[in-house]
CSV table of C-alpha atoms and ligand atoms in Angstrom, one decimal:
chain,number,residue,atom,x,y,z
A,1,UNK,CA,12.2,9.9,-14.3
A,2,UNK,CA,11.5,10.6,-10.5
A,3,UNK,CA,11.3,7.4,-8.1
A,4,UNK,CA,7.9,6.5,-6.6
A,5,UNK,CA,7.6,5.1,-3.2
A,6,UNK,CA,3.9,4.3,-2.3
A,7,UNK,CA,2.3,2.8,0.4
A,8,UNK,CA,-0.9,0.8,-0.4
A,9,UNK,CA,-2.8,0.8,3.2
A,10,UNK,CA,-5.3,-1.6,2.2
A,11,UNK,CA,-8.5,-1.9,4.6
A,12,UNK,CA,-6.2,-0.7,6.9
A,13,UNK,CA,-6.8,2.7,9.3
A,14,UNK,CA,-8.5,4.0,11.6
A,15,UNK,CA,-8.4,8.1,12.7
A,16,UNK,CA,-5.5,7.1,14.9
A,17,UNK,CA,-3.2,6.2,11.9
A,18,UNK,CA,-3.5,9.5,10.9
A,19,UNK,CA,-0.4,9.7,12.9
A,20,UNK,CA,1.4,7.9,11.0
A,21,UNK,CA,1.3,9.5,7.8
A,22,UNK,CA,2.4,12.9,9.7
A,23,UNK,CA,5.1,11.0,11.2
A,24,UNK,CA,6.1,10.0,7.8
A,25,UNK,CA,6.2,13.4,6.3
A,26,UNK,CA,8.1,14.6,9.1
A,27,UNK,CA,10.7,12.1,8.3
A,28,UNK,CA,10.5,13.3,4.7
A,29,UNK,CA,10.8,16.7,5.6
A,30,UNK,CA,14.3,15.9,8.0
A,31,UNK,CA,15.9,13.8,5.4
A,32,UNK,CA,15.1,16.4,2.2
A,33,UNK,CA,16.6,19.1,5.5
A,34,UNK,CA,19.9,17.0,5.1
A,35,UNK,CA,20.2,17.2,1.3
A,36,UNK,CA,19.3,13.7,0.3
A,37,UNK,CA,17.6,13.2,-2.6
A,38,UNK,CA,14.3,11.7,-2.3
A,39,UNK,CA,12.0,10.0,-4.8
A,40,UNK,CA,8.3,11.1,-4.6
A,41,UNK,CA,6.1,9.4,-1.6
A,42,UNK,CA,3.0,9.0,-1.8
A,43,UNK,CA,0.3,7.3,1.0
A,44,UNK,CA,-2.7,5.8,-0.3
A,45,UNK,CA,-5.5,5.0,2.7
A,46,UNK,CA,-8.8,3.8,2.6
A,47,UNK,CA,-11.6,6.5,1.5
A,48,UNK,CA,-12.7,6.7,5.1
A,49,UNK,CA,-9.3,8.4,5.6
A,50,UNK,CA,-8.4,10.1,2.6
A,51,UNK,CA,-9.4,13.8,2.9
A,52,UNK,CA,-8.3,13.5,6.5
A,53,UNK,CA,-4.6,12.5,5.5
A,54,UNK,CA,-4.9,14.9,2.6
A,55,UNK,CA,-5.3,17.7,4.8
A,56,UNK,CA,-2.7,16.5,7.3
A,57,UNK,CA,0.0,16.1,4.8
A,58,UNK,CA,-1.3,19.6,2.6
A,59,UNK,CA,2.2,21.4,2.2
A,60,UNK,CA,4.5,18.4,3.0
A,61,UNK,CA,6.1,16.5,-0.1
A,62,UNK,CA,4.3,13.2,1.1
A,63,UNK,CA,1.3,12.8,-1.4
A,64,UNK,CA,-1.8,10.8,-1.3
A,65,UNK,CA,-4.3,8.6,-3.4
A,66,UNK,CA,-6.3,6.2,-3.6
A,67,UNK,CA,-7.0,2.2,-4.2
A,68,UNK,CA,-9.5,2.3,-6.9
A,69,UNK,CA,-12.4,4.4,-8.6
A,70,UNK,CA,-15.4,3.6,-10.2
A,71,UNK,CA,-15.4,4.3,-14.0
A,72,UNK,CA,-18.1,7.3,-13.7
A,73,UNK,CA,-18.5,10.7,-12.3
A,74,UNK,CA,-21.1,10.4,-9.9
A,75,UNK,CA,-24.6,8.6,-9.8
A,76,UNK,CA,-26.8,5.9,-8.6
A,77,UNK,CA,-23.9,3.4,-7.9
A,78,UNK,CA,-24.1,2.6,-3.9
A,79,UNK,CA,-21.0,2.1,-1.9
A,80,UNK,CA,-18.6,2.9,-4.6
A,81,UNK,CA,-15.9,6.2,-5.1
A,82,UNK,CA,-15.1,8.1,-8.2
A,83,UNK,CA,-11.9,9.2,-9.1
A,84,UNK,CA,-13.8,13.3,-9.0
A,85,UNK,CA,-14.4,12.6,-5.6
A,86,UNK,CA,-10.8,11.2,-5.1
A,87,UNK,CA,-9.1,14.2,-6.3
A,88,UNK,CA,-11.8,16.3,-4.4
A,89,UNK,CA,-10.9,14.7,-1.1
A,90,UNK,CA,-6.9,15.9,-2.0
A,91,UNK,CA,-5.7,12.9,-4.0
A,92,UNK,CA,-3.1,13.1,-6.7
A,93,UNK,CA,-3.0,9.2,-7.5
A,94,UNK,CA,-5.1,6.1,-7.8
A,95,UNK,CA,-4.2,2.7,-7.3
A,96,UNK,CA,-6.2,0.5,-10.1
A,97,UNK,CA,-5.9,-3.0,-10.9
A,98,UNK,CA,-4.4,-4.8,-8.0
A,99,UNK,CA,-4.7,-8.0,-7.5
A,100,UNK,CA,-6.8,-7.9,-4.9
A,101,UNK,CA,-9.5,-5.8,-6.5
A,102,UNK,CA,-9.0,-8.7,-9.4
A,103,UNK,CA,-9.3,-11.6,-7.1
A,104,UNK,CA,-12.2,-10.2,-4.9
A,105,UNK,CA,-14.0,-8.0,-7.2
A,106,UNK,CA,-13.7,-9.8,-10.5
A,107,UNK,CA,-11.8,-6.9,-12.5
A,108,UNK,CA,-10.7,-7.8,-15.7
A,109,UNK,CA,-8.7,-5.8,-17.8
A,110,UNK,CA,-11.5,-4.0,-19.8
A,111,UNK,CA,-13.0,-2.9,-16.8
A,112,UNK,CA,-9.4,-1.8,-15.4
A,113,UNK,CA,-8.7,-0.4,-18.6
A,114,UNK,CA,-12.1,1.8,-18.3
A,115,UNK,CA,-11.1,2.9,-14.3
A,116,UNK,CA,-7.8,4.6,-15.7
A,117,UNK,CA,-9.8,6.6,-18.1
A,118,UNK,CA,-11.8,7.9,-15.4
A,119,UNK,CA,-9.0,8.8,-13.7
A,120,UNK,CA,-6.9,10.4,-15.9
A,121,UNK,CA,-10.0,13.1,-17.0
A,122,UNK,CA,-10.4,13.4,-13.3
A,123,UNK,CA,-7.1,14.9,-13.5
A,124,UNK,CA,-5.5,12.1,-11.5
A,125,UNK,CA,-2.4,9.9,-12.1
A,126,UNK,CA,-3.0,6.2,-12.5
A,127,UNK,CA,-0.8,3.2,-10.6
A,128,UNK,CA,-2.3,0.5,-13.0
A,129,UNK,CA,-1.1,-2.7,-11.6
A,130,UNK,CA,-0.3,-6.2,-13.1
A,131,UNK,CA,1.2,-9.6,-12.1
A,132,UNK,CA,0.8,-13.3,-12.4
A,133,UNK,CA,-0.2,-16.0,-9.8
A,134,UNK,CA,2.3,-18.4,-8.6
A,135,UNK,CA,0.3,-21.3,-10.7
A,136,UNK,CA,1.1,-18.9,-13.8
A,137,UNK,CA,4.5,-18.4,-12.9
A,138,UNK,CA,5.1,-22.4,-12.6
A,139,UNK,CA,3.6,-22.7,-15.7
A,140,UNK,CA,6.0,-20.9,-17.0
A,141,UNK,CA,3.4,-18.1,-18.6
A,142,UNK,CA,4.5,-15.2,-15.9
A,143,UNK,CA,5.6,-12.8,-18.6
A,144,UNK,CA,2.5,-13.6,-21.3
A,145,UNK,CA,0.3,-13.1,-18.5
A,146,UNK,CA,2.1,-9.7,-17.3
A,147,UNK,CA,2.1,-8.2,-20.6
A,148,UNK,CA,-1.3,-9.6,-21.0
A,149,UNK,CA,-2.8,-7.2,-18.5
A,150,UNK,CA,-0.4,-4.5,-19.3
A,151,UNK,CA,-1.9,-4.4,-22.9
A,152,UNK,CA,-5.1,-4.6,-22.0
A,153,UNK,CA,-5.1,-2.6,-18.6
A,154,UNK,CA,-4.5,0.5,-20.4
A,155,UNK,CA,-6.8,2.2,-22.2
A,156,UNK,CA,-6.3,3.4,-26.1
A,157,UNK,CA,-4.5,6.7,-26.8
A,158,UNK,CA,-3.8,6.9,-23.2
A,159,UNK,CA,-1.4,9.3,-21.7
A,160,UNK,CA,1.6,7.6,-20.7
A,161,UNK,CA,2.9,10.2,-18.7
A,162,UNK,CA,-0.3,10.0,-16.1
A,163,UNK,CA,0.7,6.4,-15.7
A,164,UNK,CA,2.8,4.7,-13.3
A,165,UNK,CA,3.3,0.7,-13.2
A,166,UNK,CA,3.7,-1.4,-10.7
A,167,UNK,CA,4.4,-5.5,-11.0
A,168,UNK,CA,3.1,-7.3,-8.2
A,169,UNK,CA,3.2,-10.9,-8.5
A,170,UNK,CA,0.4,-12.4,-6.6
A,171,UNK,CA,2.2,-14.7,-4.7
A,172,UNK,CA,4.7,-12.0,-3.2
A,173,UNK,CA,2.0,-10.2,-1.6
A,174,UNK,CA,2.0,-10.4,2.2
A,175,UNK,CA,4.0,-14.1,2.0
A,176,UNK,CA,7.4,-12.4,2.9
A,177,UNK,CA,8.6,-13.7,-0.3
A,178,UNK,CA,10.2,-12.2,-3.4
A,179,UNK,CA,11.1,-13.1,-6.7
A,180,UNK,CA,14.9,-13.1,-7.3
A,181,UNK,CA,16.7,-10.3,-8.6
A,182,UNK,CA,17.4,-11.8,-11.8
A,183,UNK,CA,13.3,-12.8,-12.2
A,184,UNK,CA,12.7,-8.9,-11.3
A,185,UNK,CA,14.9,-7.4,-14.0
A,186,UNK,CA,13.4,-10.0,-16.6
A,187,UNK,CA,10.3,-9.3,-15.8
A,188,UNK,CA,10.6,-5.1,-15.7
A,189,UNK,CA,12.8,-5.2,-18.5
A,190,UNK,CA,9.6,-7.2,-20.6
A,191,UNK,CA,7.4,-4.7,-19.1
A,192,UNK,CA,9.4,-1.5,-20.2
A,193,UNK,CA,10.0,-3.1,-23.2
A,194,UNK,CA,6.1,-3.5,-23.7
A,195,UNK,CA,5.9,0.4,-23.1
A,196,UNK,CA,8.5,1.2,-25.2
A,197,UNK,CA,7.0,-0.5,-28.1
A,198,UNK,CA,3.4,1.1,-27.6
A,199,UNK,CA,4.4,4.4,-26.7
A,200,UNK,CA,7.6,5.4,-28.1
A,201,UNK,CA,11.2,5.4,-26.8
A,202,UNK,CA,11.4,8.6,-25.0
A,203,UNK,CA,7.4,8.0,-23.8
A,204,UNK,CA,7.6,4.7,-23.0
A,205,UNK,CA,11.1,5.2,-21.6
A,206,UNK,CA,10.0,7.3,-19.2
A,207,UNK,CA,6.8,5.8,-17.6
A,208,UNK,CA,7.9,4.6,-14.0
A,209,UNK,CA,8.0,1.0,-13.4
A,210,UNK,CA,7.4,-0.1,-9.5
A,211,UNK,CA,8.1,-3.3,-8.0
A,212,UNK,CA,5.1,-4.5,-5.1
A,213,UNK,CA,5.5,-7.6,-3.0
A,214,UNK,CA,7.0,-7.9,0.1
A,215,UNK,CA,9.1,-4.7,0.3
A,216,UNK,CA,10.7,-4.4,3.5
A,217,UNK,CA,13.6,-2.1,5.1
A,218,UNK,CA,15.3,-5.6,4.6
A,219,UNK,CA,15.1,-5.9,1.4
A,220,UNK,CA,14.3,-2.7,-0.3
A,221,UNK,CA,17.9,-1.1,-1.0
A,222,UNK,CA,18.5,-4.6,-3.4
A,223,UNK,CA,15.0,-4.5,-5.4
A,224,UNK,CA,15.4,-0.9,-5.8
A,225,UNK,CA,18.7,-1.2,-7.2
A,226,UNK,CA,17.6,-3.6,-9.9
A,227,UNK,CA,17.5,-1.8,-13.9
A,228,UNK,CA,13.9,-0.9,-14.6
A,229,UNK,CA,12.9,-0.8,-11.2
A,230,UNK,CA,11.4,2.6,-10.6
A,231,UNK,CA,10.2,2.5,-7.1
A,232,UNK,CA,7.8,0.7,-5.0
A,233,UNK,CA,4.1,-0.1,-4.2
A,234,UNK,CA,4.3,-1.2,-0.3
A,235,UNK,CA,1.5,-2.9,1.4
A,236,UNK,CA,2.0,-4.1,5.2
A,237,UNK,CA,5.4,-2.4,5.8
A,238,UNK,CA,3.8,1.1,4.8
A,239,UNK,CA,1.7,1.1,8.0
A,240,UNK,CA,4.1,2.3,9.9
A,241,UNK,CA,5.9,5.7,9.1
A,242,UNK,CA,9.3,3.6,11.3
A,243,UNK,CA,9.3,0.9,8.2
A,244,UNK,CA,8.1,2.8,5.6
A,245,UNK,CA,10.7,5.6,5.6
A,246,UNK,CA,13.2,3.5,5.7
A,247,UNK,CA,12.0,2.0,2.0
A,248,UNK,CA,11.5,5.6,1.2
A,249,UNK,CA,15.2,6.4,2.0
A,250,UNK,CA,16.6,3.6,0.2
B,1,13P,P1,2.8,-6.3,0.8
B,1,13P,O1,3.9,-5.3,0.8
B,1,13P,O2,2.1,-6.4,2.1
B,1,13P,O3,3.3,-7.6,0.4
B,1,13P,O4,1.7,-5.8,-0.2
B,1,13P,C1,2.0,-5.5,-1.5
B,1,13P,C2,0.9,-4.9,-2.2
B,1,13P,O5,-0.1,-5.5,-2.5
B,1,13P,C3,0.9,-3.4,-2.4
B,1,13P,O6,-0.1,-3.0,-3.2
C-alpha cells in the first residue's frame, strides 16, 4: 500500500499558516522533481482553514482533511461540521476518533463508529484513530484496549479500503515521548492482525496502519522503518513545512 504522512494541525492556524502548507507542497513538488519516491501527504487544519488550504494546495500532491465530522448531512446542529461540507470545502480525509475528541468531547466508540459512516458516504477517506492511556498501558491492558476501539470504532460492513489507522497512545502525544520500537511493532502487528481477521488477508493486509505520537525529524526514519508501520499522523511537528517535510522524506 502507499505510505501516509499527515499532519494533524490541531486548534492550530491562523490565515498566515497558510504559508506553510504551500511551503510544504513546494518541498513535495522538489523532492518528487529529484525522483524520490514519496508516500502520500496529507495536511489536516482546522475548518476555519480548510477550503483556504484546499485551494492553495489544488494541483500539488499535498492533500488535505479534516479532524472530525458530525455523523449527519446538514441540520439544526450549531457549531458542528459534516463530513459533506468537508469534502465541499476540498477535503479528501477526516481525522475521527483521536484522543482528544475522546477525552474532551466524550466520543466513545459507537459514536466514532457512526462519524466514519458519514464519512465514507460523503465520499471521504477515514483516519479512525485508537490508543490507550499510560494508566492502561501500566496495567498491562494496552493491546485489549487498542483492539477494543478498533472493533468498535469501525462501523459494520465498512469499506476497508476508505480506512486508514493510526495508533496514538495517549501518553505520547505532545510529551516528546515514544514507545519503544519493539512496543510499536507489537502493538501494529495486534492491530493488523485485528484487520486481517475482520476483513480478509488481502483487505485487511492492505489497510494502512500509521503510527501518532511524538514524530519528529529525530525520530521518524526509526518508527517508520518498524513492520506494520504504514506512515504517520503528526501533531506539533506538522506546523511547520521545515519539520514536517523532513518526516515526509523519511
Ligand atoms: P504530537 O505529534 O504533537 O505528539 O501529536 C500527535 C497527534 O495527536 C496527532 O494526531
Amino acid at each position: 500500500m502507499r505510505r501516509i504522512i499527515a499532519g494533524n494541525w490541531k486548534m492550530n492556524g491562523l490565515q498566515a499558516a497558510r504559508a506553510q502548507a504551500l511551503a510544504l507542497a513546494e518541498g513535495v513538488a522538489a523532492a518528487t522533481a529529484a525522483g524520490t519516491q514519496l508516500p502520500r501527504v496529507v495536511v489536516c487544519p482546522p475548518a476555519t482553514l480548510l477550503a483556504d488550504i484546499a485551494r492553495d494546495l489544488a494541483g500539488t500532491a499535498v492533500e488535505t482533511g479534516g479532524q472530525d465530522c458530525h455523523t449527519g448531512t446538514s441540520g439544526a446542529h450549531t457549531g458542528d461540521v459534516s463530513a459533506q461540507m468537508l469534502a465541499d470545502a476540498g477535503a479528501r480525509l477526516v481525522i475521527l476518533g483521536h484522543s482528544e475528541r475522546r477525552a474532551d468531547h466524550g466520543e466513545a466508540d459507537a459514536l466514532v463508529a457512526a462519524k466514519v459512516t458519514a464519512a465514507l458516504a460523503a465520499g471521504l477517506e477515514a483516519i479512525v484513530c485508537v490508543g490507550e492511556t499510560e494508566a492502561e498501558r501500566d496495567a498491562g491492558r494496552a493491546e485489549a484496549v487498542v483492539l477494543g476501539q478498533l472493533a468498535g470504532s469501525l462501523p459494520e460492513g465498512v469499506d476497508p479500503a476508505a480506512v486508514t489507522i493510526a495508533y496514538e497512545p495517549v501518553w505520547a502525544i505532545g510529551t516528546g515521548r515514544t514507545p519503544t520500537v519493539a512496543d510499536v511493532a507489537a502493538m501494529h502487528g495486534a492491530i493488523r492482525a485485528a484487520l486481517v481477521a475482520r476483513f480478509g488477508a488481502e483487505a485487511g493486509g492492505a489497510v494502512a496502519i500509521l503510527y501518532g505520537g511524538s514524530v519528529k525529524p529525530s525520530n521518524a526514519a526509526e518508527l517508520m522503518a518498524v513492520a506494520d508501520v504504514n506512515g504517520a499522523l503528526v501533531g506539533g511537528a506538522s506546523l511547520k513545512a521545515g519539520d514536517f517535510l523532513p518526516i515526509v522524506l523519511a
